[in-house]
Tab-separated table of C-alpha atoms in Angstrom:
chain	number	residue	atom	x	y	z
R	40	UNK	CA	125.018	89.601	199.410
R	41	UNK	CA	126.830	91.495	202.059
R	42	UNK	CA	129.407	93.537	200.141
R	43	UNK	CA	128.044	97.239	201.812
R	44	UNK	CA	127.004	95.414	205.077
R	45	UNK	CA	129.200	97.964	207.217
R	46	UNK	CA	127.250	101.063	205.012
R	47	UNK	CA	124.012	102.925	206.584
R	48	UNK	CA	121.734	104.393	204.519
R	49	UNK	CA	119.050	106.793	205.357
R	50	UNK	CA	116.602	106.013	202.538
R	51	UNK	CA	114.068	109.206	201.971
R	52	UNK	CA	113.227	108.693	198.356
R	53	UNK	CA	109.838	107.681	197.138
R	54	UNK	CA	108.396	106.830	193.596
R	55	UNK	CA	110.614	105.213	191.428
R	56	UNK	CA	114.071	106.803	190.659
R	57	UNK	CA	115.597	107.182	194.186
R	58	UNK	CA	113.657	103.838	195.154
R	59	UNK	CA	115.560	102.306	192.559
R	60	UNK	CA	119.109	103.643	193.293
R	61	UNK	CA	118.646	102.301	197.115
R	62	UNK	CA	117.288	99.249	195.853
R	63	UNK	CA	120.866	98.528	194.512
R	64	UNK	CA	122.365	99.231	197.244
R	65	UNK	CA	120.394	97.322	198.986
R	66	UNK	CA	120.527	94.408	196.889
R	67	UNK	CA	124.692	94.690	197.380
R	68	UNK	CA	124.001	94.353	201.597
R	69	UNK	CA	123.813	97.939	202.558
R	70	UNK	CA	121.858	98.723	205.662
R	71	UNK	CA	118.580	100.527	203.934
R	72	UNK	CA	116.570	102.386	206.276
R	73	UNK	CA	113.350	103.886	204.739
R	74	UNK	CA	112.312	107.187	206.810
R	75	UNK	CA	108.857	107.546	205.763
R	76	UNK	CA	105.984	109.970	207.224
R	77	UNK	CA	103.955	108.738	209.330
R	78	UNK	CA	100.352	108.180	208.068
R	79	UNK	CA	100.315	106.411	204.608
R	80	UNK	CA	104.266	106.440	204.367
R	81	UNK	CA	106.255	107.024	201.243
R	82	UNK	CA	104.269	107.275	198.058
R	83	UNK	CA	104.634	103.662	196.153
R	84	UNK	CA	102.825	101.809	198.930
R	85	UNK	CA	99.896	103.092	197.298
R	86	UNK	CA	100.273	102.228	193.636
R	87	UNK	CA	98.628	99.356	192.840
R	88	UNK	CA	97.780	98.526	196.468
R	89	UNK	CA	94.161	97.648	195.600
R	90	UNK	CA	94.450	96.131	192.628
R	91	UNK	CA	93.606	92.850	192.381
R	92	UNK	CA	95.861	91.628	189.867
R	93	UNK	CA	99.245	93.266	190.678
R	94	UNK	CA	99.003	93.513	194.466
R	95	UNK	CA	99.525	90.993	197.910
R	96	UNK	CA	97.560	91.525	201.068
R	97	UNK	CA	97.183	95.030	199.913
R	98	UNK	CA	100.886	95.692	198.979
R	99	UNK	CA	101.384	97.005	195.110
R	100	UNK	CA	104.409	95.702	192.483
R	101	UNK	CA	106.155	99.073	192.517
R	102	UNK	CA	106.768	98.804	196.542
R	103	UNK	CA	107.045	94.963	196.775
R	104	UNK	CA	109.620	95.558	194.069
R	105	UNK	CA	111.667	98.471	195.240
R	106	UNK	CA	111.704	97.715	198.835
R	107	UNK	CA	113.196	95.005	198.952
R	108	UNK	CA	116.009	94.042	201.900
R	109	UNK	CA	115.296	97.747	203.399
R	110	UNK	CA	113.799	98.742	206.617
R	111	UNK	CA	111.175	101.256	207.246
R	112	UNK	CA	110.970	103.260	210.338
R	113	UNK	CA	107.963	106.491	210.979
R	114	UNK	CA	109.554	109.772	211.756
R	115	UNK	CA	107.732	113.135	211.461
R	116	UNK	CA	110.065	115.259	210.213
R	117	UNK	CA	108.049	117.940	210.111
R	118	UNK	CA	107.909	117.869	214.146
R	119	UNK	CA	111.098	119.258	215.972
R	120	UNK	CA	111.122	116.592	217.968
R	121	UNK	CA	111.137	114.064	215.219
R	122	UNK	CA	113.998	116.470	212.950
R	123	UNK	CA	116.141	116.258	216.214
R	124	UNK	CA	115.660	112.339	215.889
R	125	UNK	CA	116.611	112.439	212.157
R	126	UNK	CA	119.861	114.292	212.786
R	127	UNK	CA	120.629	111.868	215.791
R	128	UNK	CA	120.308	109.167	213.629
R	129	UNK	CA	122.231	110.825	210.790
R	130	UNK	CA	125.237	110.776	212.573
R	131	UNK	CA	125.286	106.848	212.601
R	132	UNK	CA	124.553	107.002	208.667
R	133	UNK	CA	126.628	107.074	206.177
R	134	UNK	CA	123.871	108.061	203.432
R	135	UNK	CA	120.993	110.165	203.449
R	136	UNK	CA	119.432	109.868	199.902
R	137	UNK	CA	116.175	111.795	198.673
R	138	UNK	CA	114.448	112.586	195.328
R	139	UNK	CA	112.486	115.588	196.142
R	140	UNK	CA	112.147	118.545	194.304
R	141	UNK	CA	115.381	121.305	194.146
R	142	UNK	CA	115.100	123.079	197.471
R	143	UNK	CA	112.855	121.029	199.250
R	144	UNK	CA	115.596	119.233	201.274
R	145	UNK	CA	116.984	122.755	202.162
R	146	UNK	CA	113.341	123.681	203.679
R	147	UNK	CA	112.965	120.606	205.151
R	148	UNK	CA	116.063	120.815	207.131
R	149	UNK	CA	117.585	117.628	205.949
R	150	UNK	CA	120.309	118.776	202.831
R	151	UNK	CA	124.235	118.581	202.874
R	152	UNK	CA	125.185	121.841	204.455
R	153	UNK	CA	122.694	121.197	207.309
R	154	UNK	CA	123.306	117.289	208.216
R	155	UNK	CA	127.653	117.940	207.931
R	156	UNK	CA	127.098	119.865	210.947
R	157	UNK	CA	125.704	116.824	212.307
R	158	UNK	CA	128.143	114.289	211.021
R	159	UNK	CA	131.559	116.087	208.589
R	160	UNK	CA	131.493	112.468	207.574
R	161	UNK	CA	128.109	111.973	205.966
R	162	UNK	CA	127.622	111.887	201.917
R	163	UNK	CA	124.118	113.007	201.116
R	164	UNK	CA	122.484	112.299	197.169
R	165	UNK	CA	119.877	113.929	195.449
R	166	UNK	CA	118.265	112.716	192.190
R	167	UNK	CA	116.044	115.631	190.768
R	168	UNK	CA	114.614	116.334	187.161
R	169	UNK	CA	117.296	119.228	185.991
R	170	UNK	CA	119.916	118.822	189.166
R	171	UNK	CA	120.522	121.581	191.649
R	172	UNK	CA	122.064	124.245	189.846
R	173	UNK	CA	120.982	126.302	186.219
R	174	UNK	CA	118.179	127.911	184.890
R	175	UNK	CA	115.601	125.155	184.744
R	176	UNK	CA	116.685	123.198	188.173
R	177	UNK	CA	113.312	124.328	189.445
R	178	UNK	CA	111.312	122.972	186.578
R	179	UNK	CA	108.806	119.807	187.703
R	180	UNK	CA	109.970	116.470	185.929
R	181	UNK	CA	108.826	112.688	185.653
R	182	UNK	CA	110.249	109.686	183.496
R	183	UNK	CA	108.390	110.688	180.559
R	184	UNK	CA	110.114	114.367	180.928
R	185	UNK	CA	113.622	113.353	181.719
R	186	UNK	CA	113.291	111.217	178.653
R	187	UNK	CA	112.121	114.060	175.786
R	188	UNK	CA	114.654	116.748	177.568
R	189	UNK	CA	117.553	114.251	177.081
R	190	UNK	CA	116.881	114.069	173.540
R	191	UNK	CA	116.996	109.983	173.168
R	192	UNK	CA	113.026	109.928	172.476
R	193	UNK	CA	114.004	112.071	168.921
R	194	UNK	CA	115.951	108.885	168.099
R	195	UNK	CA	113.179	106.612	169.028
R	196	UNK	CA	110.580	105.007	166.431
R	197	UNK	CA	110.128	104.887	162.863
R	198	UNK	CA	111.298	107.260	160.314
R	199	UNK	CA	108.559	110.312	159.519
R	200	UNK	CA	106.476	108.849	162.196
R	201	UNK	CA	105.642	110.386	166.004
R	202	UNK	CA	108.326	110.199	168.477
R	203	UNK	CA	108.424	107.212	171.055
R	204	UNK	CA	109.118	106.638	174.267
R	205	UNK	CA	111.645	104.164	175.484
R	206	UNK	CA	108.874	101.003	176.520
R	207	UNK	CA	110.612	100.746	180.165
R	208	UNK	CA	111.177	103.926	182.148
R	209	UNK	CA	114.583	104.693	181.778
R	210	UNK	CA	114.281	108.534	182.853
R	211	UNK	CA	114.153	107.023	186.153
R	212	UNK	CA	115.584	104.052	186.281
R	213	UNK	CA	118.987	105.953	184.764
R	214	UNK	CA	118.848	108.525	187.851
R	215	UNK	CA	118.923	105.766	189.905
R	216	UNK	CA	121.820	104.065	188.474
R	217	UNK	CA	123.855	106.897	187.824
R	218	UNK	CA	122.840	107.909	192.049
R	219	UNK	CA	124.054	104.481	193.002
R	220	UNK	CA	127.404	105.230	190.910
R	221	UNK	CA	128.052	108.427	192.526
R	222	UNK	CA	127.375	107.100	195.807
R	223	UNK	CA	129.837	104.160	196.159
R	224	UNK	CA	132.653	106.539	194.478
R	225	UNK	CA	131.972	109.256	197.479
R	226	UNK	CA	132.089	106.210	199.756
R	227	UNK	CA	135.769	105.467	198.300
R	228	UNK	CA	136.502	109.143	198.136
R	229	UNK	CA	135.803	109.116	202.090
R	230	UNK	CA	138.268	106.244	202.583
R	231	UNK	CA	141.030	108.538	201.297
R	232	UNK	CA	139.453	112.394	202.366
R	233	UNK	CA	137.929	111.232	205.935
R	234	UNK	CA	134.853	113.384	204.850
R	235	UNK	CA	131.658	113.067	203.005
R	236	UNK	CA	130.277	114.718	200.205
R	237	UNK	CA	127.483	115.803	197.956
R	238	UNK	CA	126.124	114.338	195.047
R	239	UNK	CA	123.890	116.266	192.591
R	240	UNK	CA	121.670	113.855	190.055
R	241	UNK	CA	119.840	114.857	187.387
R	242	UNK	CA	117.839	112.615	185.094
R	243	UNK	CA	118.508	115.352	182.283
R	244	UNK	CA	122.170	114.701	182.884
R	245	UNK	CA	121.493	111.187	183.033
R	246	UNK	CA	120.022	110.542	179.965
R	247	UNK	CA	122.188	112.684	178.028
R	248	UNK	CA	125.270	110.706	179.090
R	249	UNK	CA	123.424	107.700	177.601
R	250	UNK	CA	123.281	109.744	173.866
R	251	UNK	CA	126.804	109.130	174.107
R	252	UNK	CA	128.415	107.931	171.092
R	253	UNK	CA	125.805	109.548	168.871
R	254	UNK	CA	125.859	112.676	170.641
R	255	UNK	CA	129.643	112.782	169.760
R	256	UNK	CA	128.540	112.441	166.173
R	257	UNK	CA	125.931	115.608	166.230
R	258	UNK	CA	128.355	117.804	167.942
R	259	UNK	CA	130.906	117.073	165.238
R	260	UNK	CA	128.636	117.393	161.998
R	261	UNK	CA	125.335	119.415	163.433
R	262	UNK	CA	123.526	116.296	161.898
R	263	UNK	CA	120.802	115.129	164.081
R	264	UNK	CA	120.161	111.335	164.116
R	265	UNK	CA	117.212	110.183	162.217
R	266	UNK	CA	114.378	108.133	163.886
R	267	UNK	CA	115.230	104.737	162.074
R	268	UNK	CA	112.753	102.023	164.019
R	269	UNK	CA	114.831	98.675	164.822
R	270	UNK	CA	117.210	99.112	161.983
R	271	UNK	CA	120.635	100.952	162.107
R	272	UNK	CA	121.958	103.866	160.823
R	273	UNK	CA	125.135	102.313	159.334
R	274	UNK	CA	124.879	98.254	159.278
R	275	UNK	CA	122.338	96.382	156.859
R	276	UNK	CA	120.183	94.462	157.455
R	277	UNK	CA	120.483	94.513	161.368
R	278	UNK	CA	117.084	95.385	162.779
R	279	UNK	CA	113.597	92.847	163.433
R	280	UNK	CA	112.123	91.053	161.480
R	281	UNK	CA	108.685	89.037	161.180
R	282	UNK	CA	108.424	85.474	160.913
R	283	UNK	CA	105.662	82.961	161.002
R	284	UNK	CA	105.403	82.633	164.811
R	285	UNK	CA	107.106	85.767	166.485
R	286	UNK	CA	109.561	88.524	165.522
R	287	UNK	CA	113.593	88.176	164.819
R	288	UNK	CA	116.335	89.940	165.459
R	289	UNK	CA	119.001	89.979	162.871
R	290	UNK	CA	122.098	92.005	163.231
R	291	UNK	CA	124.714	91.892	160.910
R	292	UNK	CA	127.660	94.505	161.315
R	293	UNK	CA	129.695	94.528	158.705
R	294	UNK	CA	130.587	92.521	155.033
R	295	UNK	CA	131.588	89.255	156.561
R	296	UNK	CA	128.086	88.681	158.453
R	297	UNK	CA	126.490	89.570	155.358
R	298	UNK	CA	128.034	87.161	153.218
R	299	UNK	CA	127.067	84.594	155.580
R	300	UNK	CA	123.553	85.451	155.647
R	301	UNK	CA	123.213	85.564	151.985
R	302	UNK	CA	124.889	82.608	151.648
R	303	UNK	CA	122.524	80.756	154.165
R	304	UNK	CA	119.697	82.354	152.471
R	305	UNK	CA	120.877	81.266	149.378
R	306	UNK	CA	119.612	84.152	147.268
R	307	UNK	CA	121.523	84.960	144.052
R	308	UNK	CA	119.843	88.405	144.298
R	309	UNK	CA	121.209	88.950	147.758
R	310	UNK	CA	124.682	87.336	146.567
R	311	UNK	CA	125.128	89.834	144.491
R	312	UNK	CA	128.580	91.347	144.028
R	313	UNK	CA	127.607	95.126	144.692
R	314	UNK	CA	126.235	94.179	148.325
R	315	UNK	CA	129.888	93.294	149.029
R	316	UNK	CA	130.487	96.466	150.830
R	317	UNK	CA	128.504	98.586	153.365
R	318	UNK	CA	127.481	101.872	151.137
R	319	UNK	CA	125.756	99.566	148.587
R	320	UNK	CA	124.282	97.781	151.222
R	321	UNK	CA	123.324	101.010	152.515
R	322	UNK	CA	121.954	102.748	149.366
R	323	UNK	CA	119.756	99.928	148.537
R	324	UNK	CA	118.317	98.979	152.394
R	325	UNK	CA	114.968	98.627	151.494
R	326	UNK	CA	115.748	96.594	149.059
R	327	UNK	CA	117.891	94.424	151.200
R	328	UNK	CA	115.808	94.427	154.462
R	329	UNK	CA	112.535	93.432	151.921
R	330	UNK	CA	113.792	90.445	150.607
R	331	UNK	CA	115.237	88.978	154.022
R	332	UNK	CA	111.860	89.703	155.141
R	333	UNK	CA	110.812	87.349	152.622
R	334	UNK	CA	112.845	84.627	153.637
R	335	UNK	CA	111.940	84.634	157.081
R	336	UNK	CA	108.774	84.835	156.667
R	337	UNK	CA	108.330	81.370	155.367
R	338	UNK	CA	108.925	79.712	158.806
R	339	UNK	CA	109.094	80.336	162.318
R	340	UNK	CA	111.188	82.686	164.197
R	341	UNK	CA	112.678	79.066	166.125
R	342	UNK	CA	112.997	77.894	163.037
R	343	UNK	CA	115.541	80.611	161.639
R	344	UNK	CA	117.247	80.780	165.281
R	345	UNK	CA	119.030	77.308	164.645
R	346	UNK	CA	119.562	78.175	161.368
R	347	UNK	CA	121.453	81.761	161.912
R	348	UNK	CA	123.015	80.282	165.159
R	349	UNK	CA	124.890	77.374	162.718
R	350	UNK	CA	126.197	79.998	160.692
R	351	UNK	CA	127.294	82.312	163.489
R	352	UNK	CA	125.140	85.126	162.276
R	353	UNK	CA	124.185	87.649	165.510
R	354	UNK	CA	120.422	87.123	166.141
R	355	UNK	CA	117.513	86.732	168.592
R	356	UNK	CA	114.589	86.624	169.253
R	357	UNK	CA	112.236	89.235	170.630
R	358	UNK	CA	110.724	88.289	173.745
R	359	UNK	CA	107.822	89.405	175.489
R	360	UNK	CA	107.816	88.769	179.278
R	361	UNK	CA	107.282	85.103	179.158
R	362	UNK	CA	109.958	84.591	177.505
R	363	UNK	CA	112.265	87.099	178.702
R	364	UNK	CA	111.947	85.806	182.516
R	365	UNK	CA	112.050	82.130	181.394
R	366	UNK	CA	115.069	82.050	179.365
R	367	UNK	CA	117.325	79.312	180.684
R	368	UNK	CA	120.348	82.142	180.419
R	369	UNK	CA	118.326	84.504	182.689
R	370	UNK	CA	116.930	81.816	185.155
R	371	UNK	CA	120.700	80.260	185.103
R	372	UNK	CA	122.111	83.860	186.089
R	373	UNK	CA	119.069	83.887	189.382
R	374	UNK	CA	117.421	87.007	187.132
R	375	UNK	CA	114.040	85.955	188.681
R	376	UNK	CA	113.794	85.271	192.883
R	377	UNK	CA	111.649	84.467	194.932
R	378	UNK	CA	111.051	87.187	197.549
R	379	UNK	CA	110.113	86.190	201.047
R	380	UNK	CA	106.762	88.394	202.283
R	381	UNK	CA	105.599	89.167	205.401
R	382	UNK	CA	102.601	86.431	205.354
R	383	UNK	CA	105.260	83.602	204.569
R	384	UNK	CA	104.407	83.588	200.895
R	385	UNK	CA	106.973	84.736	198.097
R	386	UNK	CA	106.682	86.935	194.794
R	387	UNK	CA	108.705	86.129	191.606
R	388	UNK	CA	110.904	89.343	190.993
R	389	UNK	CA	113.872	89.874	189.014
R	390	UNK	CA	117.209	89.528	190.985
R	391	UNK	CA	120.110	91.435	191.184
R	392	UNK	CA	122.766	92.167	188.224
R	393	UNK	CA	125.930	92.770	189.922
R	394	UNK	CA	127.198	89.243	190.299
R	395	UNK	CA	130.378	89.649	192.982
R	396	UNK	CA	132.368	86.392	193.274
R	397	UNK	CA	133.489	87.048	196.863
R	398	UNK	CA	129.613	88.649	198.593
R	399	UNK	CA	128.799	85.529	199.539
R	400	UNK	CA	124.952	84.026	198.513
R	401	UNK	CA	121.982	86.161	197.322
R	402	UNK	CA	119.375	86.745	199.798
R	403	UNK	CA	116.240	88.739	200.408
R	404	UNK	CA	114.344	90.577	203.296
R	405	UNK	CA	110.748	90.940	203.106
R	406	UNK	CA	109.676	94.579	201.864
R	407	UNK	CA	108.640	96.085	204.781
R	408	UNK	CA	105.713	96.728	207.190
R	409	UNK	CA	105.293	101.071	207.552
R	410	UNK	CA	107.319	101.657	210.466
R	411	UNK	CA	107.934	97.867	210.897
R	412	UNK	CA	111.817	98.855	212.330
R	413	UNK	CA	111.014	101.908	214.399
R	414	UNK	CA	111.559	100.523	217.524
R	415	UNK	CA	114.843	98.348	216.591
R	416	UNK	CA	116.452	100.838	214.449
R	417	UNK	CA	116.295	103.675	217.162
R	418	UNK	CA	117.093	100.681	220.204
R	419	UNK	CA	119.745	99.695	217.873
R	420	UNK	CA	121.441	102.778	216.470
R	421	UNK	CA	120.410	105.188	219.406
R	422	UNK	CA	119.848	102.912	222.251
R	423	UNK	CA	116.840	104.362	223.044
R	424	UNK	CA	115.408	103.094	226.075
R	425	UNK	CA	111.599	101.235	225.394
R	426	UNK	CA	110.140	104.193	227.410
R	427	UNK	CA	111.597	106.529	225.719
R	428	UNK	CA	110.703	105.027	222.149
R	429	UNK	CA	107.076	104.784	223.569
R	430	UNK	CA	106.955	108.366	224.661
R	431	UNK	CA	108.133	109.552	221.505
R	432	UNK	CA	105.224	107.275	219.737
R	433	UNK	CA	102.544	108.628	222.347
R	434	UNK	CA	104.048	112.616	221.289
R	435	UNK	CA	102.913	111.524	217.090
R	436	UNK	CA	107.378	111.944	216.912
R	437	UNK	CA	107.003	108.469	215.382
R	438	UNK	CA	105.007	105.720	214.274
């Protein structure tokens, strides 16, 4: 895909959340340049590296994952010599994205107010836990954190029973969406303005935006949503349901779903004229939700699939991984690649979401080697002679 082929991005995020916001934009074309110390680079190269199950040649899931199509190049940024690099190279960027902590960037040398003075035109994104400004912006955060702040995890689980967690990490995976959003608007802005901007990303922020509807119904009543497990808080039955080989989902919103499912079931008690209409419905859920359980727990959950899909009834099945990443729909839509790797071998990973009908095919770049593009990226974008790119290599400037 080479929709943001004529974008550079200085990539200086590590873990998970900014990892995952350049990912994107990598995935869309963009020019992804990791800057990462020298020594052991940035911090997923480690995670998993020497496990035997989830790692290649010494390279872990999280970085063969989130490194995809980028670039990595060794600069010292804590050396003069190597800052004065960074800022050369920052005015042939475009982006400069980090996730450290508030402030760092500022002590570092390396936040808005500083690079603009290098390049007016630049756009720089931070993704922290709380966001750059307030009383708590200084306050340490992970997934897990960013999660129970937002408030989502109170919603999360069975009624009267501890809170949950969502299963995938959506603290971080949200800052990186929502950083991905901001930065292709300030690109667009900059088409218009001539000059770059700031953006500020918290995960707080983040997942509070994703409350949305239901945080629209709390501020209007002072109600807070109950925990209510797989079911819903309006529509019954909608929620999961066992069968005799693996668990179904069964969602039906509003009367006219319901009537078909009862009449499929065929249950007179089910059929009954007083489930016609959602409060009744409501006001005797367990009643309702118990005796489809019955029913479908007579045969298997494929079994009930052909029969719900005849009569149009929403449903589905829950799938584990095997069956999520082998779904005809999701193999159809390329939602698992093949990534090439540095030995000539691929890994299975899923692919990328935005499907553009004009960027062209799909393709992948190994995830890279630490400091792999050093020497091309500063030839390239600095035209750096090879003597000088050694001498700055023999100083410890770069690696």
């Amino acid at each position: 895909m080479n929709t943001l082929s004529d974008v550079t991005i200085l990539d200086l995020t590590h873990m998970l959340s900014g990892p995952y916001g350049s990912q994107l934009l990598a995935d869309m074309g963009a020019n992804c340049i990791k800057v990462e110390p020298p020594g052991n680079g940035e911090g997923t190269r480690k995670l998993l590296a020497n496990d035997d199950m989830y790692s290649i040649e010494g390279v872990g899931a999280y970085f063969l994952t989130l490194s995809r199509n980028k670039k990595s190049i060794c600069i010292d940024l804590k050396n003069s010599e190597g800052l004065a690099l960074f800022y050369e190279l920052v005015k042939h960027a475009d982006v400069v994205i980090n996730n450290f902590g508030e402030g760092v960037p500022k002590r570092l040398g390396i936040d808005y107010a500083t690079l603009k003075q290098h390049n007016p035109n630049i756009i720089t994104c931070s993704i922290t836990g709380f966001g750059e400004t307030g009383p708590e912006r200084n306050r340490a955060a992970f997934d897990l954190v960013a999660q129970g702040m937002g408030g989502g995890i109170s919603t999360t689980g069975e009624e009267g029973a501890p809170p949950l967690r969502a299963g995938i990490p959506i603290g971080d995976l949200g800052g990186g969406m929502f950083a991905t959003m901001g930065i292709l608007a300030a690109l667009h802005a900059r088409n218009t303005s001539g000059s770059g901007q700031h953006i500020d990303i918290s995960m707080q922020d983040c997942q509070v935006s994703m409350l949305n509807y239901m945080a629209t119904m709390y501020l209007m009543s002072g109600v807070q949503p109950p925990a209510v497990g797989n079911s819903h808080f309006v529509h019954v039955p909608y929620g999961t349901f066992k069968t005799q080989s693996r668990y179904l989902i069964v969602a039906c919103m509003g009367d006219a779903f319901y009537q078909k499912l009862a009449i499929m079931l065929d249950d007179p008690e089910l059929k009954d004229e007083k489930f016609a209409t959602q409060p009744m419905r409501w006001e005797h859920r367990h009643f309702i939700n118990e005796r489809v359980q019955q029913h479908f727990e007579k045969q298997s959950c494929e079994y009930w699939l052909e029969q719900l899909k005849e009569h149009r009834i929403p449903a589905a099945p829950v799938n584990d991984f095997e069956h999520a990443l082998s779904d005809p729909q999701v193999v159809h839509r390329q939602m698992v690649v093949d990534v090439p790797l540095q030995n000539g071998q691929t890994v299975k990973q899923p692919g990328n979401p935005i499907k553009l009908s004009g960027a062209g095919e799909q393709t992948f770049t190994p995830p890279p080697t630490l400091g792999q593009h050093t020497g091309e990226v500063l030839q390239q974008l600095l035209n750096l002679s090879p003597l000088k790119i050694k001498e700055l290599k023999e100083n410890g400037v770069i690696a």
